[in-house]
Coordinates of C-alpha atoms in Angstrom, one line a residue:
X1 CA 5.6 -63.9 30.9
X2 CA 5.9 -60.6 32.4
X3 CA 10.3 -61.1 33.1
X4 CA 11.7 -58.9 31.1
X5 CA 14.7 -61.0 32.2
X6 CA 13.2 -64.7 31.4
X7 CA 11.3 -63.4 28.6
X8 CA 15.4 -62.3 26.9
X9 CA 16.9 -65.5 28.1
X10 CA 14.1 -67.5 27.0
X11 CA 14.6 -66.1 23.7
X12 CA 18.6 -66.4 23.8
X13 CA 18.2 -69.8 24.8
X14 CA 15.9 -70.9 22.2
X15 CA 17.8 -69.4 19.1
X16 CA 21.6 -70.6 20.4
X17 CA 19.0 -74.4 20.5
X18 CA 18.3 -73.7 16.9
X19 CA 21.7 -72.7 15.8
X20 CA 23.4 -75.8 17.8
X21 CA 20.0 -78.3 16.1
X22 CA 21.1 -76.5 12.8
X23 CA 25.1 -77.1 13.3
X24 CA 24.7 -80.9 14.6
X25 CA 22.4 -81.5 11.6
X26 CA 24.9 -80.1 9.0
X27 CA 27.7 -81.8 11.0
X28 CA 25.6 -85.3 10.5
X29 CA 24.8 -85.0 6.8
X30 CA 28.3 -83.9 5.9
X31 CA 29.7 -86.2 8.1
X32 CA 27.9 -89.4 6.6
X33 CA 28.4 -88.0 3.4
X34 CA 32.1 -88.0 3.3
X35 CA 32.3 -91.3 5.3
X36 CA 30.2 -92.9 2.3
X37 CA 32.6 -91.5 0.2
X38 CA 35.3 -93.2 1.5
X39 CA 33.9 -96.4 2.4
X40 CA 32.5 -96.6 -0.8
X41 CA 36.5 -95.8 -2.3
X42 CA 37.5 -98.7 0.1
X43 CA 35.1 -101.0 -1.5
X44 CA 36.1 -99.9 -4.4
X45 CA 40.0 -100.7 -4.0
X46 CA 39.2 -103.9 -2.0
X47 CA 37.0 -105.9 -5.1
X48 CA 39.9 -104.7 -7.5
X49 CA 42.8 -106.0 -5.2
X50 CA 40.5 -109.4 -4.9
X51 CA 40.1 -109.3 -8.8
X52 CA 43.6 -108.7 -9.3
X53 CA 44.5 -111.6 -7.6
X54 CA 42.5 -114.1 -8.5
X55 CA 43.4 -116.7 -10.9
X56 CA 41.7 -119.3 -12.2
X57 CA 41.2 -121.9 -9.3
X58 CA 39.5 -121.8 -6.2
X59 CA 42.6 -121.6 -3.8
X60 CA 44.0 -118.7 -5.4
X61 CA 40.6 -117.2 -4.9
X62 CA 40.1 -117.7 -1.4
X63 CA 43.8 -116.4 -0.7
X64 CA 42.6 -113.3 -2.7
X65 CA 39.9 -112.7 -0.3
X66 CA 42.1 -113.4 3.0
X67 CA 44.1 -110.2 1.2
X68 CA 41.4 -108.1 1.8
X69 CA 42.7 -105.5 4.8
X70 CA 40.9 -105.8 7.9
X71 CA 38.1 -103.4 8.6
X72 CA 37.9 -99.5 9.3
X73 CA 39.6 -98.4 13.2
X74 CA 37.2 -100.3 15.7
X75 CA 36.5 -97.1 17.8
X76 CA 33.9 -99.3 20.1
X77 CA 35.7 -102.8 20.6
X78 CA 34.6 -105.2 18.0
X79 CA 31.8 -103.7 16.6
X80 CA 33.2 -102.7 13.0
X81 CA 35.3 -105.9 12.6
X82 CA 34.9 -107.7 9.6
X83 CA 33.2 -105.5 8.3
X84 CA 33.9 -106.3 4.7
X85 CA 32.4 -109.2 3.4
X86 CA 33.8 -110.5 0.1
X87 CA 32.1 -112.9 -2.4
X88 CA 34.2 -114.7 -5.8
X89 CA 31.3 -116.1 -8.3
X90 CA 31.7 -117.6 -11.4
X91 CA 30.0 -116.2 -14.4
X92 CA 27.9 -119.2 -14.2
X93 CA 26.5 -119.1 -11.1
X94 CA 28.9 -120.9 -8.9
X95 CA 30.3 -119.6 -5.4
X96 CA 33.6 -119.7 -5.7
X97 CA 35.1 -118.3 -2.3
X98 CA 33.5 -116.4 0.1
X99 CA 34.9 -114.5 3.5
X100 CA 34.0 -116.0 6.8
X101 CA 31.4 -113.1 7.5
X102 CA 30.0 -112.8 4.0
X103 CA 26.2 -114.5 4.3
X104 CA 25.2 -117.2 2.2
X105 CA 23.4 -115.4 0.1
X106 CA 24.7 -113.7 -2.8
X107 CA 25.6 -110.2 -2.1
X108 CA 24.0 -108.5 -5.0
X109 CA 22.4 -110.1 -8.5
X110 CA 23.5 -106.4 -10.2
X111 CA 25.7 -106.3 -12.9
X112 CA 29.3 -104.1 -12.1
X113 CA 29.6 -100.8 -10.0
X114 CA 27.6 -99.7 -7.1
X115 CA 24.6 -101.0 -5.9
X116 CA 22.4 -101.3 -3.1
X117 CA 20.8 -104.9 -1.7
X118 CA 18.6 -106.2 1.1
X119 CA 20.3 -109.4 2.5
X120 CA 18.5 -111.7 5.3
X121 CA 16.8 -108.2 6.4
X122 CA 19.5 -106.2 6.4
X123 CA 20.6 -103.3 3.6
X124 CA 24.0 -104.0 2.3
X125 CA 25.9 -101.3 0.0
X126 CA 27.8 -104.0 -3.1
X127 CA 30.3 -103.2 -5.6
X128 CA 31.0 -105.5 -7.8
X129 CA 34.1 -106.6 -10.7
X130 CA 33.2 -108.9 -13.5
X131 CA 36.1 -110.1 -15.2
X132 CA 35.4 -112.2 -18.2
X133 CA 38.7 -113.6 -19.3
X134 CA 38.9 -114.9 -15.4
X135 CA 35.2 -116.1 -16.3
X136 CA 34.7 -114.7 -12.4
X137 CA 32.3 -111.9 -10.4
X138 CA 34.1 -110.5 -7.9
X139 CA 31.5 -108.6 -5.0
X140 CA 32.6 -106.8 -2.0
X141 CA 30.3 -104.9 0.3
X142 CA 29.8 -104.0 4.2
X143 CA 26.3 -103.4 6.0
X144 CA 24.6 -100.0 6.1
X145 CA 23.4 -99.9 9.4
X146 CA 27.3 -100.3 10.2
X147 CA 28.1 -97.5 8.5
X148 CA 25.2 -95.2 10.3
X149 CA 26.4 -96.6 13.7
X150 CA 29.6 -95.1 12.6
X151 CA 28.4 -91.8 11.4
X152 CA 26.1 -91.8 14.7
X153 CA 29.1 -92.6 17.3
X154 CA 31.6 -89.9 15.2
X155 CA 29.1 -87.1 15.6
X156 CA 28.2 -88.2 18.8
X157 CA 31.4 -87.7 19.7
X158 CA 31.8 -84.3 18.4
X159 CA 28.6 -83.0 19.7
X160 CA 28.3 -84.4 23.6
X161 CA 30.5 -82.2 25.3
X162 CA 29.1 -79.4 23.1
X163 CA 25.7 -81.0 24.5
X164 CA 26.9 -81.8 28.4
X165 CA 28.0 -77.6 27.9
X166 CA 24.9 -76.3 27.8
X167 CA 23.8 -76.5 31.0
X168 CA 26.3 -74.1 31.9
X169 CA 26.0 -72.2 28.7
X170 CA 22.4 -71.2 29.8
X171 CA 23.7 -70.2 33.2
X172 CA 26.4 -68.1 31.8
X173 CA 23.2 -66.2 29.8
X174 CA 21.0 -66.0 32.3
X175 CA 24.4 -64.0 33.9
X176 CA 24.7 -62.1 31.1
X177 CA 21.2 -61.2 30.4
X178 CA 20.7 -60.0 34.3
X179 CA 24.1 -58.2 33.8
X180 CA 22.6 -56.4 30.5
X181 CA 19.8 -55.1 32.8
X182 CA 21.9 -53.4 35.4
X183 CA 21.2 -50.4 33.9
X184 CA 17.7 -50.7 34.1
X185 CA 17.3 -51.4 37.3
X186 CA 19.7 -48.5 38.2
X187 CA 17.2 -46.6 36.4
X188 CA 14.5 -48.2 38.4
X189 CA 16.3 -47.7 41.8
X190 CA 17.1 -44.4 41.0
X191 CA 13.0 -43.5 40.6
X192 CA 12.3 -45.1 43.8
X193 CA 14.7 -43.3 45.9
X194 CA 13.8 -39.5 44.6
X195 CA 11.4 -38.2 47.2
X196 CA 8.2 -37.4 45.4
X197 CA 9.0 -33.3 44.8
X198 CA 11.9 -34.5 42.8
X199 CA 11.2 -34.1 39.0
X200 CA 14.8 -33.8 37.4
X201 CA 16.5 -35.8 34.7
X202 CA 17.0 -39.5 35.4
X203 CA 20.6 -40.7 34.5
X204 CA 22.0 -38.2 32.4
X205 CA 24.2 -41.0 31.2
X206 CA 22.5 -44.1 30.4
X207 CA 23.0 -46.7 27.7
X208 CA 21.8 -46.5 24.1
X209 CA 19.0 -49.4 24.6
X210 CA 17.4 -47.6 27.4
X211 CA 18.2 -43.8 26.3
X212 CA 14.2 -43.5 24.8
X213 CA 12.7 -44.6 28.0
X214 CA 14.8 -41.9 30.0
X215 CA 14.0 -39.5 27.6
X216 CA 10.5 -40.0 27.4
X217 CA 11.0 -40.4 31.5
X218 CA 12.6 -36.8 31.3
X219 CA 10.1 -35.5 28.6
X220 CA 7.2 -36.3 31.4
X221 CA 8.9 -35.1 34.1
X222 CA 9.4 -31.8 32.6
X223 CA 5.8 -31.7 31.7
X224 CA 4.6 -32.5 34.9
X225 CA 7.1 -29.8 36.7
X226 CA 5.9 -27.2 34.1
X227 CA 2.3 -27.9 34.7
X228 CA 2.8 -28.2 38.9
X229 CA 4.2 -24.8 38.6
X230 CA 1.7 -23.4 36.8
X231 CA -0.8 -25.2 39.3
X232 CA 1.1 -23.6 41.5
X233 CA 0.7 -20.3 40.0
X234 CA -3.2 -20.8 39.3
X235 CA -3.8 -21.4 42.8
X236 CA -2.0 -18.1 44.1
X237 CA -3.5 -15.7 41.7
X238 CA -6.7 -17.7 42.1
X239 CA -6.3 -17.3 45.9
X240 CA -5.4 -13.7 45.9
X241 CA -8.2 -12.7 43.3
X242 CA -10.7 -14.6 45.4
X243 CA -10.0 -12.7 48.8
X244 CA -9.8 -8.9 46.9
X245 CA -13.8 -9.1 46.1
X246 CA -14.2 -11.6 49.1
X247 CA -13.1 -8.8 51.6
X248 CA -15.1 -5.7 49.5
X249 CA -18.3 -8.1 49.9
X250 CA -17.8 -8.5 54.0
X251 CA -16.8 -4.7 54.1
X252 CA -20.2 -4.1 52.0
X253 CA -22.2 -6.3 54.3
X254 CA -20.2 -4.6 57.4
X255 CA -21.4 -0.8 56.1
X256 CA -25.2 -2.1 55.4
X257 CA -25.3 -3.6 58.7
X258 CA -24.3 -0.3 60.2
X259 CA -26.4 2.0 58.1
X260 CA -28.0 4.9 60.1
X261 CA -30.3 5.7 56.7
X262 CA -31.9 3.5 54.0
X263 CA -30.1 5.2 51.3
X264 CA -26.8 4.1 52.9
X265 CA -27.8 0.2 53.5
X266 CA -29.6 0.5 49.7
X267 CA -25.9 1.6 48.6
X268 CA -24.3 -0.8 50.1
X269 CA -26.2 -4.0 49.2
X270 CA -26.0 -2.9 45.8
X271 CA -22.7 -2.9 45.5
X272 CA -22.2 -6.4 47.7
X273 CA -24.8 -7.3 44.5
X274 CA -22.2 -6.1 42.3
X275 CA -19.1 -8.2 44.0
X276 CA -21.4 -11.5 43.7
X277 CA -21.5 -11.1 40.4
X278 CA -17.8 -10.3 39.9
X279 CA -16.8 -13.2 42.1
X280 CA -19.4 -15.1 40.8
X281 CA -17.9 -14.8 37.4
X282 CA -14.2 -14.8 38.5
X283 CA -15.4 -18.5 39.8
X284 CA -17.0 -19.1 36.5
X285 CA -13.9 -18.4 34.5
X286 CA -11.6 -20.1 36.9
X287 CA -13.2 -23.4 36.3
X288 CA -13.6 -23.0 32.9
X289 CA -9.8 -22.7 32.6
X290 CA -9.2 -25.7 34.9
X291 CA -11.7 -27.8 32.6
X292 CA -10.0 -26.8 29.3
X293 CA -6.7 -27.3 31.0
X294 CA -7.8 -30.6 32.2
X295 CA -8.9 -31.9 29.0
X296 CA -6.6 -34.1 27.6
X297 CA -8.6 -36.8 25.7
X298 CA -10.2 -36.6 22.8
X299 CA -13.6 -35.6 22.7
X300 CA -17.1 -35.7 20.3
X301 CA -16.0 -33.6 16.9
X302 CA -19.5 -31.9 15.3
X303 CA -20.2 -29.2 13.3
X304 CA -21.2 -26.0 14.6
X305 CA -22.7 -23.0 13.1
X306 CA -20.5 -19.7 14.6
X307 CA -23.7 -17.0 13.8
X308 CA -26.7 -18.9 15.9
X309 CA -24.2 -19.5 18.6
X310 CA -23.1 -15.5 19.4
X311 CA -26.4 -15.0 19.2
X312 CA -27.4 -17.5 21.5
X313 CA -24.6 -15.9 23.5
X314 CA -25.7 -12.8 23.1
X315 CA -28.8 -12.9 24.4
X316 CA -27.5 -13.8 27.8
X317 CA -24.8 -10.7 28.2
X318 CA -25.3 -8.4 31.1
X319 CA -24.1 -5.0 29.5
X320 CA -27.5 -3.9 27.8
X321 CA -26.1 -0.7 26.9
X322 CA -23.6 -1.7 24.3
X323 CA -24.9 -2.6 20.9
X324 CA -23.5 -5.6 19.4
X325 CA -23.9 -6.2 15.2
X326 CA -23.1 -10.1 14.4
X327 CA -22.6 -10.6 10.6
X328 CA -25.6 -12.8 8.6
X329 CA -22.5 -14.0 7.3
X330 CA -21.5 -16.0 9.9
X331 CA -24.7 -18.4 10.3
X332 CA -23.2 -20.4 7.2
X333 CA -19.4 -20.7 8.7
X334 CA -19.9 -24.1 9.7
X335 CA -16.9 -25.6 11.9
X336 CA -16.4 -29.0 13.6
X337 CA -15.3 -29.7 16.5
X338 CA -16.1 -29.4 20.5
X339 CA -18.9 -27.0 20.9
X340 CA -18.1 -26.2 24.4
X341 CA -14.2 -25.1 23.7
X342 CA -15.7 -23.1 20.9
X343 CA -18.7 -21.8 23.1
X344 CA -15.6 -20.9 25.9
X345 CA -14.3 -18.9 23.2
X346 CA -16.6 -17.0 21.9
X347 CA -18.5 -15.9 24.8
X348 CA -15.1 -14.5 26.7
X349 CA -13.9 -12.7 23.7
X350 CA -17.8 -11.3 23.8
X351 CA -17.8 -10.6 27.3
X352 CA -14.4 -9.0 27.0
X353 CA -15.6 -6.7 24.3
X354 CA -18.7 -5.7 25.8
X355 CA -17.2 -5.3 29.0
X356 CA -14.1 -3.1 28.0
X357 CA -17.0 -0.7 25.2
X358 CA -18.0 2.4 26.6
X359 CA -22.2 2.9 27.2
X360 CA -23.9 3.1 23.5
X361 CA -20.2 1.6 22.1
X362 CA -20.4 -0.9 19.6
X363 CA -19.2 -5.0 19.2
X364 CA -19.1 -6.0 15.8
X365 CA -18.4 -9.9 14.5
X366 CA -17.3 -10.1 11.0
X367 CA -16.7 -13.0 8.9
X368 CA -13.2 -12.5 7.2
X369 CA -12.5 -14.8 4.1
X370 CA -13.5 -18.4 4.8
X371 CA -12.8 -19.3 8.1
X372 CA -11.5 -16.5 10.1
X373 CA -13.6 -14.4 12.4
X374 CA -13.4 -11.0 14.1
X375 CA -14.5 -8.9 16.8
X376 CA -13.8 -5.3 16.7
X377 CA -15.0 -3.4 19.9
X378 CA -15.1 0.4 21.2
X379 CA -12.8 0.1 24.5
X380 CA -9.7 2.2 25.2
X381 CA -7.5 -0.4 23.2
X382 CA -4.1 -1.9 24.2
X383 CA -0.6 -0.7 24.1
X384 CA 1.0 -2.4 21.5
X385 CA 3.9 -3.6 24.4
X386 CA 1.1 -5.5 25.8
X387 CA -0.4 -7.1 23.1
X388 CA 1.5 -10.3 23.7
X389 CA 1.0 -10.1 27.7
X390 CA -3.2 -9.6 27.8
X391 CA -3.7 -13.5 26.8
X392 CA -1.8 -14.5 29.9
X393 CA -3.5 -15.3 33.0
X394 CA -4.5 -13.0 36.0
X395 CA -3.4 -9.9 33.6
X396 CA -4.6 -6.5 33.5
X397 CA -3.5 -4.2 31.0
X398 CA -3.0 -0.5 32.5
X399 CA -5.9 0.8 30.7
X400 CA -8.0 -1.4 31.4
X401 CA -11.4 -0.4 32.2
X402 CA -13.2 -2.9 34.2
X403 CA -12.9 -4.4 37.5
X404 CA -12.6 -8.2 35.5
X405 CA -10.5 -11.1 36.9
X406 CA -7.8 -10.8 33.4
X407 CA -8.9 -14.5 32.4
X408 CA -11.2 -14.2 29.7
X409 CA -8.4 -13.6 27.2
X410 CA -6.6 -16.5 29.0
X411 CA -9.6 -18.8 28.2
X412 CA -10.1 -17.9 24.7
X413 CA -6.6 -18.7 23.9
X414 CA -6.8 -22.6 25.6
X415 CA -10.0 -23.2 24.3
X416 CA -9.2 -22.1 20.6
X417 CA -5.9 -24.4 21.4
X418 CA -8.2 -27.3 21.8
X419 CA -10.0 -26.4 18.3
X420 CA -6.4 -25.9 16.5
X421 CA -7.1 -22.3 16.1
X422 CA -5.2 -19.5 17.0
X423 CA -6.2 -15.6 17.8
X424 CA -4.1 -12.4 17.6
X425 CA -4.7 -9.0 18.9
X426 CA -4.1 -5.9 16.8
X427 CA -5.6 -2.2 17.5
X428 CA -8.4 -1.3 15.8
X429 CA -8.4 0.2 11.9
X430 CA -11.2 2.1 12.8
X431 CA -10.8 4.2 16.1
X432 CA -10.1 3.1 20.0
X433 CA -10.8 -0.1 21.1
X434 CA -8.9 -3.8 19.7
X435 CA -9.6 -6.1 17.0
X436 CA -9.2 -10.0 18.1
X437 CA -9.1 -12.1 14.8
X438 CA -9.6 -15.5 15.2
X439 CA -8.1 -18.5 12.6
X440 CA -9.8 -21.6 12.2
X441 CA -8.4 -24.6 10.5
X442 CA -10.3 -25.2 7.2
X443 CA -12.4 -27.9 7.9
X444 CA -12.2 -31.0 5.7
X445 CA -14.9 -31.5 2.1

């Protein structure tokens, strides 16, 4: 059942069935019970009236019994006349007067009071009088299947036009149940008429059942606008960075073509060399951004060892003439999680290091209590006004250095994101350059 609609009334419908099953039962039982009450009371008040009347011969016995009042309201014709059936015995055995509609048979071999008896296949509910100084046994009762036919037609007649309603009952909450949902499907209609560029609120004013759908409806919204702007933004600065080394390569290739000496064409293809590598790395980083932007589900969690992967990392920079010092400390700070966000990490806070350190400078990685890391470097440093600006994309502090795209620091902050770990950026204690210390949660014994 995918109605939201059917799948309500469905529901409303079934528990109003319920209740009403519930109500005619209880209206049944209590109904039968009080009409047992008081048949049994007339019973009662009929076989002492016949006692109290009778004498001691048979024709003031059978006048006793023609006293008996006629029988309960016939509500369907004839079918509860004469109900009462009356029986005078003597204590010996002998009939002594009987009604015309009383069977043959005695009505109940108890001794006084209540009882219950099963008479030419039929249950009968008896009272009886004994009354010894009249030496006679006075017995009065009516048929039960009377008295259910009369419990059956009473509620009956309370419950059918509460039963010939619900037809219309069911209409009037399949009406009320599609009238409920208006609000829904002005949410719905609402969505389907925005043209696709349209990302605002939906229904600022909505009702409190659907309020979290809108809001989570608004919440993604918002997320989606905030990452198509900065999709947005990507693709300009990625754009604009592209064309600058782009347009120095085809200048390049423009002068070597033109050469008049060797040393000219030699100068020139070495520096186009140069701007394939920049570009080839400003590609590099770009994608590696997109990917760790991109990745939203969870992926494999496994310990790492930090100290064998810098050097790993190491070994492939391509500034030769800076000397880098990793900590022996560091091959037994074991993390878990994704080795490729923590590979992203640490080789761009590397490169960035190397890259900003003066010929002969030094990189140094320390291991900082138990699962922090640093990297000091020799570079000119960075204002302390731009501290908080160097991690965003595409920047590029005012002393900086190198010719680099402003990513890396970009990418070390998503991909330590990814890990739960954060970095901050503080001058170095011990001359020029920056100290990046990097926070990772303590992983779990």
């Amino acid at each position: 059942m995918t109605s939201l609609k059917t799948r309500i009334f469905m529901i409303l419908v079934a528990t109003t069935s319920v209740i009403w099953l519930a109500a005619t039962t209880w209206i049944y039982l209590g109904t039968k019970a009080e009409l047992e009450r008081v048949l049994d009371t007339r019973l009662q008040e009929a076989a002492r009236m016949v006692a109290s009347l009778v004498r001691d011969d048979e024709g003031t016995a059978q006048a006793a019994i023609g006293a008996i009042p006629p029988a309960a309201a016939s509500t369907g014709g004839a079918a509860y006349e004469r109900q009462l059936s009356c029986q005078i015995w003597s204590l010996g055995g002998r009939l002594v007067a009987a009604s015309s509609a009383a069977p043959s048979t005695r009505l109940s071999g108890h001794g006084a009071g209540f009882s219950d008896s099963t008479i030419e296949g039929e249950l009968w509910r008896v009272y009886a009088i004994e009354d010894a100084v009249k030496g006679v046994r006075v017995l009065v009762g009516d048929r039960l299947g009377l008295r259910d036919r009369l419990v059956q037609d009473l509620v009956l007649g309370l419950v059918a036009p509460t039963l010939l309603m619900l037809p219309l009952f069911a209409g009037l909450i399949w009406l009320a149940v599609g009238r409920g949902l208006a609000p829904l499907r002005q949410v719905a209609a609402d969505l389907q008429a925005r043209p696709a560029d349209d990302l605002g609120p939906v229904q600022p004013e909505v009702v409190d059942e659907i309020r979290p759908v809108t809001d989570a409806l608004n919440g993604l919204f918002s997320r989606l606008d905030t990452a198509r702007a900065q999709e947005r933004a990507f693709t300009a600065f990625a754009a604009h960075e592209l064309r600058t080394p782009l347009a120095g390569i085809r200048t390049q290739a423009q002068i070597a073509q033109a050469a008049e000496t060797p040393e000219m064409r030699s100068s020139a293809l070495e520096k186009i060399i140069r701007g394939v590598d920049r570009t080839a790395r400003l590609v590099s980083q770009l994608l590696a951004l997109a990917r760790l932007e991109a990745a939203v589900a969870k992926r494999e969690r496994m310990p790492m060892a930090v100290g064998p992967l810098l050097a790993e990392i190491d070994r492939d920079r391509q500034w030769a003439n800076v000397r880098v010092d990793i900590d022996p400390a560091l091959d037994t700070l074991v993390l878990v999680g994704d080795a490729d966000h923590l590979r992203f990490a640490l080789r761009n806070l590397h490169e960035n290091a190397c890259e900003h350190s003066p010929p002969g400078g030094l990189v140094s990685w320390r291991r900082v209590g138990a699962c922090e890391v640093t990297v000091e470097d020799a570079g000119p440093g960075i204002p302390p006004d731009e501290l908080a600006l160097v991690t965003q994309r595409f920047y590029r502090g005012r002393a900086s250095r190198s010719a680099g795209s402003g990513l890396g620091l970009a990418i070390v902050e998503a991909a330590l994101g990814r890990l739960d770990a954060t970095v901050s950026l503080t001058p170095s204690p011990s001359g020029p350059g920056l100290l990046a210390t990097v926070s990772f949660p303590v992983p779990p014994k």
